[in-house]
Tab-separated table of C-alpha atoms in Angstrom:
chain	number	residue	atom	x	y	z
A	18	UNK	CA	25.359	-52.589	-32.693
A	19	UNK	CA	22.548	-52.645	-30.318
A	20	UNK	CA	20.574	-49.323	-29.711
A	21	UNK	CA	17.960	-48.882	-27.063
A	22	UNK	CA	15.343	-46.629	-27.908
A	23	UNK	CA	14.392	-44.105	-26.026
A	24	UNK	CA	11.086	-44.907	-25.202
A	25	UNK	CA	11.961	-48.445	-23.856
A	26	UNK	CA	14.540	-46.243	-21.198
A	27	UNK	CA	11.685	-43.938	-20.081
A	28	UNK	CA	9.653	-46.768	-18.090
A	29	UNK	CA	12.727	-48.175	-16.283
A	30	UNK	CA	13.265	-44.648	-15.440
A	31	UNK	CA	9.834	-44.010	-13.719
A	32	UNK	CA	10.165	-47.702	-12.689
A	33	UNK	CA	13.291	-47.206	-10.344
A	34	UNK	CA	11.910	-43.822	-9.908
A	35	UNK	CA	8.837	-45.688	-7.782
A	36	UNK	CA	10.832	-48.128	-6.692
A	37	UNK	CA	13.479	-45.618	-4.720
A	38	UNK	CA	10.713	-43.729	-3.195
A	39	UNK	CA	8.802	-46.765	-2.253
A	40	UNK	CA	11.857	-47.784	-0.275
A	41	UNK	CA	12.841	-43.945	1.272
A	42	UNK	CA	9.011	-44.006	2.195
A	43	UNK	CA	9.166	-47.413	4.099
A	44	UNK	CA	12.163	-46.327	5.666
A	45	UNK	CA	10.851	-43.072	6.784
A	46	UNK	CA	7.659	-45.048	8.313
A	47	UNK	CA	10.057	-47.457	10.119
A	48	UNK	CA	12.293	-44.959	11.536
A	49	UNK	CA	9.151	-43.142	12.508
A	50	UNK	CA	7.827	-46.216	13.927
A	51	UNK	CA	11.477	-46.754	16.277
A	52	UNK	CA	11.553	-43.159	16.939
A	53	UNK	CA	7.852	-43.851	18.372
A	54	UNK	CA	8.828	-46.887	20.212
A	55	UNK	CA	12.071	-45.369	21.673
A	56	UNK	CA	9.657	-42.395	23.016
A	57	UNK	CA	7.432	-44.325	24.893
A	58	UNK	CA	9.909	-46.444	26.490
A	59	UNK	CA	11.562	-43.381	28.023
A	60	UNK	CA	8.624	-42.104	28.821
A	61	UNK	CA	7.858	-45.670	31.136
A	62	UNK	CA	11.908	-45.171	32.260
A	63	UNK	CA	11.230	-41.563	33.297
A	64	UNK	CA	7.648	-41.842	35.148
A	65	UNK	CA	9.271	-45.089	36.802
A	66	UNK	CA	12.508	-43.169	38.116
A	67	UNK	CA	9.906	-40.188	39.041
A	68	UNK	CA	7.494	-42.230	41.085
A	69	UNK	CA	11.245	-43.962	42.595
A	70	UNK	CA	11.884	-40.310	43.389
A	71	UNK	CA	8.728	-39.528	45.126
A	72	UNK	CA	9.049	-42.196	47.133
A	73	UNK	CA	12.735	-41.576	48.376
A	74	UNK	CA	11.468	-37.618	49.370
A	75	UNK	CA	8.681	-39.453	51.220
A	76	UNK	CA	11.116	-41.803	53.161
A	77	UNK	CA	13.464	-39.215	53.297
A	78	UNK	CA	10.902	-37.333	55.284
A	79	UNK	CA	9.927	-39.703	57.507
A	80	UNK	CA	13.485	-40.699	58.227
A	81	UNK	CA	14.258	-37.189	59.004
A	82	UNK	CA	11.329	-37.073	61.342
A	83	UNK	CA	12.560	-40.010	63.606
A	84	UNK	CA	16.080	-38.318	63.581
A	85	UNK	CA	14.338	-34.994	64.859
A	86	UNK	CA	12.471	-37.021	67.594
A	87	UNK	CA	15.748	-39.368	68.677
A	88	UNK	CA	17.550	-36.053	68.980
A	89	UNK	CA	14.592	-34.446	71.373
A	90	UNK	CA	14.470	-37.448	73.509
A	91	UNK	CA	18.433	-37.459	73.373
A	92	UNK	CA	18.443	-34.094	74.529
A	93	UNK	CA	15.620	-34.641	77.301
A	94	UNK	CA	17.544	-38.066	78.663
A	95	UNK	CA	20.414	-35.140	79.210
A	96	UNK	CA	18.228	-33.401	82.016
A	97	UNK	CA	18.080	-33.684	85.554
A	98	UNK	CA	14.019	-34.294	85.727
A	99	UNK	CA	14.705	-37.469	83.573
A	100	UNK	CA	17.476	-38.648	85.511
A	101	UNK	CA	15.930	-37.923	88.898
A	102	UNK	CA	12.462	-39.694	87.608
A	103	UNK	CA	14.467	-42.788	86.329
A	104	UNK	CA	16.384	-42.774	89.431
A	105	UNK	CA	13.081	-43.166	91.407
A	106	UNK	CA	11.315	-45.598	89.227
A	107	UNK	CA	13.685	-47.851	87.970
A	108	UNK	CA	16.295	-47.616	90.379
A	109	UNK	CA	14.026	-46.743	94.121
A	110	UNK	CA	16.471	-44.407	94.877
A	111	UNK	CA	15.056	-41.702	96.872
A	112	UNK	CA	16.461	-38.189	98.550
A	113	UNK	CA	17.874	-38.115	101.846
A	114	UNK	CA	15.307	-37.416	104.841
A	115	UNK	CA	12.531	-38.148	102.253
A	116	UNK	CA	9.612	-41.176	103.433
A	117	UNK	CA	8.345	-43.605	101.054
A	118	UNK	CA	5.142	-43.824	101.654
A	119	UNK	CA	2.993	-47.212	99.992
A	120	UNK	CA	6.277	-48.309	98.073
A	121	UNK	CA	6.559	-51.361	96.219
């Protein structure tokens, strides 16, 4: 019968002992490492799809601005004083009993 002592046991022991938290602590540092990695790339999605944002508000703006002015002049080209003047320039229509007077 074979017997192992008790003191031959006692360094394995410590041995996978070490060896078990050499490997939790390397895992640990990797996972740390990922979760680091994963966190910055986020942070470059985020900042990207915020500066994306900015820009969109901005254009937005703008685009809103144009629509404002469109409906103004869609509103003015409504009125008589635009119609009359067009009438005149474009079209040399004048009133009746009016006198042109160094025409084209």
């Amino acid at each position: 019968m074979t017997t192992i002592s008790k003191n031959s046991n006692k360094p394995v022991a410590k041995n996978t002992n070490r060896t078990v938290v050499k490997i939790v602590t390397v895992a640990l540092a990797l996972l740390f490492v990922m979760l680091v990695i994963a966190l910055i790339v986020n942070l470059v999605r985020l900042s990207a799809a915020n500066d994306r944002a900015d820009s969109l508000k901005a254009k937005n703006a703008r685009l809103e601005q144009i629509i404002e002015n469109n409906e103004n002049l869609k509103d003015y080209y409504k009125t008589n004083d635009f119609i009359e003047s067009y009438a005149r320039e474009y079209l040399d229509m004048i009133y009746r009993g009016e006198t042109v007077i160094g025409g084209k």
